[in-house]
Amino acid sequence: MPACCNDVFQYETNKVTRIQSVNYGTLKWIVHMTVFSYVSFALVSDKLYQRKEPLISSVHTKVKGVAEVKEEILENGQKKVVRRVFDTADYTFPLQGNSFFVMTNFLKTEDQVQGLCPEYPTRRTLCHSDRGCKKGWMDLQSKGIQTGRCIVYKEKQKTCEVSAWCPTEATEEAPRPALLNSAENFTVLIKNNIDFPGHNYTTRNILPDLNITCTFHKTENPQCPIFRLGDIFRETGDNFSEVAVQGGIMGIEIYWDCNLDRWFHRCRPKYSFRRLDDKRTNESLYPGYNFRYAKYYKENNVEKRTLIKVFGIRFDILVFGTGGKFDIIPLIVYIGSTLSYFGLATVFIDFIISTYSSTCCRSHVYPYCKCCECCSVNEYYYQKKCESIVEPKPTLKYVSFVDELHIRMVDEQLLGRSLQDVKGEEVPRPSMDFAGLSRLPLSLQDPPHTPGQPEEIQLLSGAVTPASSSSPSWCQCGNCLPSQLPESYRCLEELCCRKTPGACITTSEPFRKLVLSRHALRFLLLYQEPLLVLDADSTNSQLRHCAYRCYAAWRFGSQDLADFAILPSCCRWRIRKEFPKREGQYSGFRSPY
């Protein structure tokens, strides 16, 4: 297979850490069950396993009802009350779209003819002479075109003469109570046909067994498509008689939530009502709903008209909804999108472990909060779960003293100071893995134990080597030697194996067997490279560097730390003495990066 294809045919996966904990195990299952319950509830209640489609709708309405209206008319200069009967043709008007209009009040201006007459007096039309009128001028609010004359309108009132339908319409308030106040007893039949073309399904809101004498009631008869106008306003909390005076706009909402699955088939409308115009008629600039229309006729071969200003209620029928049917694709998409919710347990538990294992909690919370001591185990979990990696910078160095249990990390420039005197940051010593000792030669293993004799453990020599005249001031063990490096680099090698005065680590048996044993070092070199040729010229160099690595692995435990480990001067010179360089000049520490 070509090398360029190796990266293609690979699979990567994450390595996980399994924590055996009753508390975290219980918390995980609580979160999982909560997520599963929510996902299952949403799947069933919202029918997320269905393919949804919006409906296509058509609406047809029929209004029924008769009203008796009492009108006051002038006949021979006297007011007279006339009773008239209004039927469907009188009070309904055709509208475009899914709307219908019912007249509830009106104002009439009768016997209008084309001619010249005074304008109805307002602040804009009042005048005192012809100078106040302009010939040919017209206003958007005026009833005609001015002729330029100022004439008497009534008694001492003068207005500009206009060419218009005369007499002009008077500005009057709508009759109160409304003339067709009994319209609240009218009924309307709403026929609503819907279609879902994607599901090939058509239906309507009129049931086959509909009782034609029924009237809609929210609880007793919610499927009846015949509505009493007064009941519609009662559902929204409005008074029909008040709205009928100046008119208004009412919305009739028909909501279809259709389940088209065979096993749970249901497709019935749900009716609701909503007031759509401004209810605050006293504060509104143009309250209510009204318009004008005219009835034209001829009398004595003269064209006349009756102008009617109509107040009423416009009903807008708003049809919306969806139809759903089972489809495997939405179900798979929903399941796939909700699988990520189960990761909330991992995020939540990781957050707890990271929070309670922080240095702040370890230093300021656990010592003073006894109830939080049980949370200190999170530090152990965090160490097992996470691996901290320090950025490999040229200034990074690690130091290990034989009389301290921890390792010191130094991440700064020395600037002429001895490495022995730099405090650094304390780093926990990695746990020692003894599995590698099985690879050592038999000469390093413990000798057979003689029965009846007590076992002896050779301790580090307690005797302190007296400091020689050549030992530098920073040496605590008496075996360190000055560095051979240039002046600017010497401070890097000014390091002892101890922080306080005491015995040198080079006097210990482990140092002799693990670091200075020629037989052990040759075995390790051949273990790594079985065909290695150890000639006379390179043997010492290879053994010396192998001894450096053995000391770093022994004292620092981790290869990441060993790569940046600085060997104490006493250990370095002891190794160099055992495996000297022919020229006698050594290069010193070199950063691997």
XYZ file of C-alpha atoms in Angstrom:
593
model
C 0.000 0.000 0.000
C 1.432 3.460 -0.883
C 2.677 5.498 2.043
C 0.292 8.355 1.184
C -2.678 6.063 1.883
C -1.558 5.051 5.361
C -3.205 8.063 6.973
C -6.459 7.360 5.146
C -6.948 3.816 6.441
C -6.651 4.711 10.122
C -9.095 4.998 12.978
C -8.655 7.102 16.104
C -10.575 6.734 19.354
C -10.381 8.267 22.797
C -8.909 6.519 25.786
C -11.209 6.701 28.803
C -10.662 6.436 32.537
C -13.193 4.366 34.465
C -13.753 5.563 38.049
C -15.237 3.035 40.463
C -17.308 5.372 42.653
C -20.801 4.899 44.065
C -21.382 8.657 44.256
C -20.317 9.444 40.718
C -21.978 6.280 39.373
C -25.275 7.289 40.971
C -24.922 10.858 39.698
C -24.227 9.585 36.190
C -27.370 7.443 36.120
C -29.501 10.237 37.573
C -28.385 12.569 34.776
C -28.836 9.838 32.160
C -32.346 8.984 33.364
C -33.288 12.661 33.477
C -32.068 13.177 29.927
C -33.741 9.979 28.743
C -37.058 10.986 30.351
C -36.953 14.439 28.768
C -35.971 13.107 25.343
C -38.703 10.448 25.443
C -41.344 12.921 26.628
C -40.437 15.430 23.909
C -40.428 12.660 21.282
C -43.957 11.553 22.152
C -45.596 14.858 23.136
C -44.232 16.898 20.209
C -44.434 13.953 17.775
C -40.862 14.489 16.659
C -40.923 11.147 14.879
C -43.260 12.618 12.250
C -42.669 14.549 9.062
C -44.561 17.818 9.465
C -46.256 19.714 6.644
C -48.155 23.042 6.715
C -51.726 23.022 5.512
C -53.389 24.661 2.504
C -56.753 26.169 3.446
C -59.925 27.686 1.979
C -62.697 29.397 3.963
C -66.326 30.170 3.195
C -68.745 31.911 5.586
C -72.518 32.377 5.875
C -74.022 34.912 8.269
C -77.619 34.479 9.434
C -79.893 36.811 11.382
C -82.545 39.550 11.128
C -82.521 42.871 12.999
C -85.121 45.606 13.487
C -83.706 49.150 13.286
C -85.384 52.352 14.495
C -84.300 55.412 12.450
C -85.108 59.089 12.992
C -85.794 60.926 9.714
C -86.896 64.457 8.864
C -90.220 64.645 7.050
C -91.738 68.078 6.393
C -89.352 69.572 8.971
C -90.413 67.138 11.679
C -88.504 64.192 13.142
C -90.137 60.867 12.606
C -89.161 57.356 13.835
C -89.156 54.724 11.111
C -88.806 50.993 11.769
C -86.849 48.994 9.240
C -85.884 45.326 9.065
C -82.308 44.450 8.081
C -81.519 41.001 6.728
C -78.258 39.391 5.591
C -78.116 41.352 2.321
C -78.395 44.663 4.203
C -75.732 44.259 6.898
C -73.075 42.039 5.277
C -70.530 43.156 2.708
C -68.217 41.033 0.557
C -64.531 41.275 1.488
C -61.417 39.807 -0.055
C -59.584 37.006 1.684
C -60.733 35.002 4.670
C -62.826 37.832 6.155
C -66.429 38.910 6.462
C -68.028 42.144 7.692
C -71.172 42.712 9.767
C -72.632 46.250 9.979
C -73.633 47.288 13.510
C -74.143 51.078 13.155
C -74.435 53.725 10.439
C -74.938 57.421 9.579
C -76.920 58.547 6.497
C -76.707 61.651 4.318
C -79.713 61.462 1.983
C -80.739 63.207 -1.245
C -77.273 64.298 -2.298
C -76.950 65.819 -5.771
C -74.042 67.288 -7.720
C -73.953 71.073 -7.249
C -72.674 74.067 -5.301
C -73.165 74.311 -1.552
C -71.383 75.519 1.600
C -68.828 73.218 3.137
C -69.601 71.698 6.531
C -68.177 74.121 9.140
C -64.828 73.124 10.591
C -61.749 75.086 11.621
C -60.376 74.757 8.083
C -63.569 75.712 6.211
C -64.880 78.693 8.260
C -64.467 82.106 6.568
C -65.567 85.756 6.880
C -65.166 86.909 3.274
C -64.191 85.647 -0.146
C -60.548 86.328 0.714
C -60.607 83.338 3.026
C -61.457 80.995 0.144
C -59.295 80.067 -2.813
C -60.810 79.030 -6.112
C -59.837 75.536 -7.227
C -58.300 74.639 -3.851
C -59.104 71.328 -2.302
C -58.003 69.574 0.884
C -57.727 65.865 1.466
C -60.267 66.211 4.277
C -62.696 68.438 2.316
C -65.844 67.270 0.598
C -65.323 69.135 -2.695
C -63.449 71.836 -4.669
C -63.685 75.466 -3.490
C -65.219 78.037 -5.846
C -63.616 81.054 -4.140
C -66.851 82.337 -2.535
C -67.674 82.614 1.156
C -71.395 81.982 1.752
C -73.721 81.456 4.706
C -73.966 77.904 5.982
C -76.404 78.379 8.864
C -77.504 81.595 10.552
C -74.270 83.609 11.106
C -71.861 80.810 10.194
C -70.080 81.216 6.874
C -68.042 78.583 5.078
C -66.342 78.304 1.716
C -68.549 77.243 -1.146
C -67.572 73.956 -2.802
C -68.536 72.024 -5.869
C -69.522 68.623 -4.475
C -72.351 66.228 -3.631
C -74.741 68.520 -1.788
C -75.652 68.773 0.983
C -72.188 67.793 2.244
C -71.814 65.114 4.889
C -72.008 66.371 8.474
C -69.388 65.300 11.003
C -71.397 63.502 13.647
C -70.774 60.941 16.361
C -72.009 57.406 15.767
C -75.421 56.684 17.294
C -75.281 55.294 20.814
C -76.470 52.619 21.421
C -75.694 51.052 18.065
C -78.631 50.856 15.648
C -77.971 47.135 14.998
C -77.206 46.280 18.593
C -79.169 43.062 18.198
C -76.487 41.806 15.780
C -74.887 39.993 18.728
C -77.518 37.284 18.186
C -76.467 36.749 14.569
C -74.705 33.487 13.764
C -72.017 32.664 11.272
C -71.290 29.290 9.712
C -67.602 28.821 8.867
C -66.739 26.211 6.257
C -63.047 25.408 6.318
C -61.455 22.909 3.922
C -57.798 21.965 4.404
C -55.334 19.875 2.415
C -51.939 18.335 3.101
C -50.621 17.624 -0.414
C -47.455 15.925 0.820
C -49.516 13.416 2.827
C -52.331 13.223 0.227
C -54.918 14.030 2.888
C -57.942 16.369 2.691
C -60.614 17.114 5.278
C -62.929 19.865 6.545
C -64.263 21.187 9.816
C -67.886 20.104 9.238
C -68.477 16.599 10.568
C -70.799 14.243 8.676
C -73.147 13.937 11.658
C -73.272 17.712 12.355
C -76.414 18.973 14.068
C -77.308 22.098 12.059
C -79.018 23.626 15.118
C -75.847 23.542 17.252
C -73.965 26.608 18.470
C -70.299 26.675 19.383
C -69.458 26.345 23.068
C -65.906 26.090 24.333
C -66.556 23.059 26.552
C -69.970 21.646 25.666
C -69.774 21.817 21.864
C -66.211 22.709 20.801
C -66.477 21.199 17.283
C -69.581 23.084 16.137
C -68.710 25.475 13.244
C -71.690 27.787 13.918
C -70.773 30.776 16.088
C -72.953 33.376 17.800
C -71.309 36.801 17.422
C -72.006 37.802 21.005
C -70.399 34.599 22.302
C -67.232 35.341 20.312
C -66.794 38.673 22.114
C -67.623 37.081 25.438
C -64.737 34.610 24.934
C -62.280 37.520 24.581
C -63.736 39.438 27.546
C -65.252 42.243 25.436
C -68.758 43.713 25.386
C -70.419 43.417 21.997
C -72.699 46.422 22.590
C -69.742 48.736 23.248
C -67.731 47.522 20.246
C -70.791 47.765 17.967
C -70.977 51.572 18.342
C -67.752 52.372 16.473
C -66.825 48.940 15.149
C -63.740 46.790 15.539
C -61.743 43.843 14.220
C -62.025 40.329 15.637
C -59.831 37.369 14.750
C -61.209 33.820 14.622
C -58.308 31.390 14.839
C -58.663 27.832 13.557
C -55.757 25.638 14.565
C -55.279 22.191 13.044
C -52.899 19.789 14.789
C -53.355 16.651 12.735
C -51.897 13.265 13.604
C -52.185 11.284 10.385
C -50.726 8.017 11.705
C -53.092 5.106 11.334
C -52.766 3.981 14.940
C -53.437 7.460 16.470
C -55.353 9.240 13.721
C -56.882 12.549 14.775
C -57.504 15.673 12.731
C -59.968 18.081 14.339
C -59.834 21.897 14.490
C -59.458 23.962 17.640
C -61.146 27.361 17.684
C -59.964 30.445 19.556
C -60.662 34.166 19.331
C -58.537 37.284 19.556
C -59.323 41.016 19.448
C -57.125 42.512 16.723
C -57.912 46.264 16.856
C -57.017 48.765 19.575
C -59.370 48.275 22.525
C -58.634 51.725 23.952
C -61.085 53.577 21.677
C -60.980 56.707 23.831
C -57.214 57.041 23.406
C -56.964 55.906 19.785
C -56.629 58.529 17.047
C -58.919 56.639 14.672
C -60.976 54.281 16.840
C -63.112 51.412 15.604
C -63.677 50.268 12.046
C -65.778 52.125 9.446
C -66.058 52.954 5.776
C -68.467 54.765 3.402
C -70.508 53.624 0.467
C -73.289 55.187 -1.593
C -76.622 54.091 -3.077
C -77.312 55.855 -6.382
C -80.754 56.518 -7.899
C -82.546 58.979 -10.210
C -85.414 61.226 -9.280
C -87.066 63.395 -11.957
C -84.191 62.465 -14.235
C -81.696 63.889 -11.719
C -79.007 61.578 -10.354
C -79.030 61.428 -6.605
C -77.382 59.300 -3.954
C -77.638 58.333 -0.318
C -74.223 58.375 1.417
C -73.928 55.867 4.250
C -71.069 55.805 6.770
C -70.992 52.232 8.030
C -69.633 51.114 11.389
C -69.201 47.412 11.955
C -67.068 44.473 12.899
C -64.672 42.791 10.527
C -64.002 39.155 11.313
C -60.653 37.813 10.061
C -60.438 34.015 9.944
C -56.881 32.854 10.572
C -56.229 29.220 9.682
C -52.909 27.604 10.574
C -51.543 24.257 11.679
C -49.557 21.241 10.557
C -50.125 17.634 9.689
C -47.644 14.976 10.752
C -47.084 11.403 9.698
C -44.485 8.882 10.823
C -41.218 9.038 8.911
C -38.016 7.196 9.766
C -35.766 10.093 8.663
C -36.974 12.670 11.272
C -36.819 9.948 13.932
C -33.169 9.126 13.121
C -32.249 12.817 12.998
C -33.892 13.446 16.379
C -32.225 10.458 18.020
C -28.854 11.486 16.599
C -29.227 15.077 17.791
C -30.212 14.043 21.330
C -27.389 11.552 21.848
C -25.109 14.455 22.709
C -27.333 15.267 25.718
C -26.116 12.113 27.437
C -22.654 13.680 27.491
C -23.956 16.169 30.057
C -23.202 13.621 32.781
C -19.558 13.482 31.718
C -19.302 17.274 31.498
C -20.920 17.721 34.924
C -18.801 15.092 36.689
C -15.584 16.307 35.022
C -16.444 19.817 36.184
C -16.835 18.604 39.782
C -13.563 16.659 39.669
C -11.648 19.570 38.140
C -13.136 22.099 40.572
C -12.523 20.136 43.766
C -9.030 19.078 42.708
C -7.798 22.606 42.114
C -4.948 24.133 44.080
C -7.337 26.688 45.587
C -9.543 23.983 47.145
C -6.515 22.019 48.310
C -4.959 25.046 49.997
C -7.911 27.102 51.238
C -10.989 24.853 51.466
C -10.043 21.383 52.684
C -7.990 22.523 55.722
C -10.933 24.554 57.104
C -14.035 22.684 55.831
C -14.366 19.283 57.445
C -17.409 18.318 55.382
C -15.350 18.837 52.205
C -12.642 16.369 53.184
C -14.485 13.576 51.368
C -14.066 15.599 48.173
C -10.277 15.458 48.392
C -10.419 12.111 46.577
C -11.130 14.156 43.443
C -7.464 15.097 43.375
C -6.591 11.414 42.933
C -9.212 11.042 40.207
C -7.878 14.113 38.465
C -4.321 12.810 38.478
C -5.460 9.528 36.938
C -7.625 11.227 34.354
C -5.445 14.120 33.263
C -1.833 14.355 32.260
C -0.235 17.746 32.718
C 2.333 18.730 30.107
C 4.646 21.673 30.590
C 5.675 23.665 27.552
C 9.224 22.578 26.598
C 11.042 25.906 26.767
C 14.810 26.496 26.822
C 14.532 27.800 30.395
C 12.763 24.672 31.710
C 14.795 22.544 34.165
C 14.018 19.911 36.824
C 16.062 19.364 39.996
C 15.918 16.474 42.503
C 17.498 16.601 45.980
C 18.067 13.378 47.858
C 16.848 14.923 51.109
C 13.485 16.104 49.644
C 10.461 14.027 48.672
C 9.442 16.263 45.793
C 11.016 17.523 42.592
C 11.650 21.186 41.872
C 10.741 22.766 38.528
C 12.752 25.812 37.521
C 11.356 27.796 34.611
C 13.396 30.964 34.572
C 16.727 32.316 33.489
C 19.425 31.948 36.157
C 21.129 35.287 35.407
C 24.360 34.242 37.121
C 22.733 32.635 40.175
C 23.683 29.097 41.162
C 20.990 26.548 40.343
C 21.445 25.318 43.927
C 20.023 28.617 45.254
C 16.988 28.872 42.983
C 13.807 27.868 44.836
C 11.640 26.805 41.888
C 8.180 25.227 42.069
C 7.493 21.989 43.911
C 6.294 19.145 41.673
C 5.065 15.781 43.029
C 7.485 12.972 42.340
C 5.989 10.428 39.893
C 5.253 7.018 41.352
C 8.045 4.522 40.628
C 7.254 1.708 38.227
C 9.313 -1.344 39.284
C 8.294 -3.434 36.285
C 11.463 -2.395 34.454
C 13.698 -3.989 37.087
C 12.866 -7.422 35.729
C 14.894 -6.544 32.639
C 18.097 -6.022 34.630
C 20.791 -8.749 34.616
C 20.775 -11.385 37.341
C 23.780 -9.812 39.062
C 21.571 -6.896 40.133
C 18.902 -9.079 41.672
C 18.872 -9.785 45.398
C 21.107 -12.739 46.443
C 19.306 -15.803 47.745
C 18.201 -15.341 51.326
C 19.819 -17.667 53.881
C 17.208 -19.067 56.267
C 17.670 -18.034 59.889
C 19.634 -14.847 59.054
C 17.969 -11.418 59.344
C 17.676 -9.347 56.163
C 19.857 -6.243 56.001
C 19.051 -3.031 54.187
C 22.040 -0.902 53.282
C 21.237 2.705 54.177
C 22.773 5.858 52.752
C 26.030 6.462 54.558
C 25.436 8.800 57.446
C 28.970 10.141 57.378
C 29.376 13.540 55.809
C 32.310 13.817 53.515
C 34.426 16.734 54.699
C 34.442 19.537 52.203
C 37.693 19.704 50.326
C 39.451 22.867 49.406
C 38.251 22.397 45.801
C 34.538 22.067 46.766
C 32.533 25.152 45.835
C 30.520 27.114 48.398
C 27.167 25.823 47.202
C 28.164 22.135 47.715
C 26.394 20.412 50.643
C 27.831 16.872 50.267
C 31.537 17.626 49.880
C 31.919 15.781 46.548
C 30.993 18.510 44.051
C 33.564 20.069 41.716
C 33.611 23.345 39.830
C 32.165 23.409 36.321
C 34.356 23.446 33.224
C 31.776 25.387 31.207
C 32.250 29.033 30.212
C 31.466 31.660 32.827
C 27.984 32.417 31.447
C 26.903 28.739 31.588
C 28.527 27.587 34.840
C 25.536 28.454 37.005
C 23.582 25.632 35.252
C 25.937 23.004 36.715
C 26.238 24.567 40.173
C 23.944 22.008 41.776
C 24.463 19.538 44.631
C 22.591 16.311 45.306
C 21.391 17.729 48.644
C 19.621 20.863 49.789
C 21.077 20.673 53.283
C 24.459 19.296 54.451
C 24.613 15.500 54.577
C 25.862 12.318 52.942
C 26.344 12.260 49.189
C 24.073 10.121 47.048
C 27.107 8.752 45.212
C 28.003 6.770 48.346
C 24.760 4.750 48.215
C 24.572 1.177 46.933
C 21.699 1.935 44.446
C 23.870 4.571 42.803
C 26.693 2.096 42.455
C 24.496 -0.724 41.081
C 22.115 1.324 38.919
C 24.412 4.053 37.622
C 28.031 2.907 37.859
C 27.716 -0.818 37.151
C 29.492 -1.365 33.849
C 27.864 -4.761 33.478
C 24.358 -3.310 33.992
C 24.965 -0.418 31.610
C 26.280 -2.739 28.861
C 23.202 -4.929 29.355
C 20.872 -1.916 28.944
C 22.669 -0.758 25.811
C 22.420 -4.218 24.257
C 18.812 -4.521 25.456
C 17.926 -1.469 23.404
C 20.094 -2.396 20.419
C 21.074 -6.103 20.408
C 23.561 -5.734 17.531
C 25.365 -2.746 19.015
C 29.132 -2.951 18.623
C 30.897 -1.605 21.718
C 34.340 -0.760 20.382
C 37.145 0.574 22.526
C 36.894 4.176 21.273
C 33.154 4.712 21.903
C 32.519 2.413 24.861
C 33.110 4.997 27.586
C 31.075 7.640 25.776
C 28.127 5.278 25.340
C 28.344 4.004 28.905
C 28.654 7.536 30.288
C 25.533 8.778 28.525
C 23.688 5.605 29.483
C 24.657 6.289 33.125
C 23.282 9.839 32.807
C 19.963 8.424 31.562
C 19.858 5.794 34.306
C 20.331 8.398 37.025
C 17.670 10.698 35.521
C 15.156 7.819 35.194
C 15.915 6.687 38.765
C 15.606 10.076 40.456
C 12.908 11.690 38.298
C 10.702 8.686 37.451
C 9.071 10.195 34.339
C 10.721 10.459 30.952
C 9.097 13.891 30.469
C 10.919 15.132 33.567
C 14.122 13.195 32.816
C 14.520 14.968 29.459
C 14.941 18.294 31.298
C 16.704 16.925 34.404
C 19.896 18.590 35.636
C 22.291 16.112 37.269
C 24.042 17.223 40.469
C 27.701 18.092 40.113
C 28.811 15.249 42.421
C 26.922 12.642 40.413
C 28.054 14.050 37.109
C 31.713 14.021 38.081
C 31.450 10.590 39.665
C 30.064 9.212 36.375
C 32.727 11.033 34.396
C 35.398 9.613 36.677
C 34.090 6.086 36.079
C 33.689 6.580 32.322
C 36.124 9.380 31.403
C 36.448 11.150 28.096
C 39.822 10.907 26.411
C 40.085 14.671 25.823
C 38.803 15.479 29.329
C 36.467 18.256 28.066
C 32.695 17.733 28.549
C 29.859 19.635 26.847
C 27.398 19.744 29.756
C 23.562 19.802 29.692
C 21.809 20.345 26.387
C 18.042 20.998 26.117
C 16.296 18.364 23.961
C 14.110 21.053 22.302
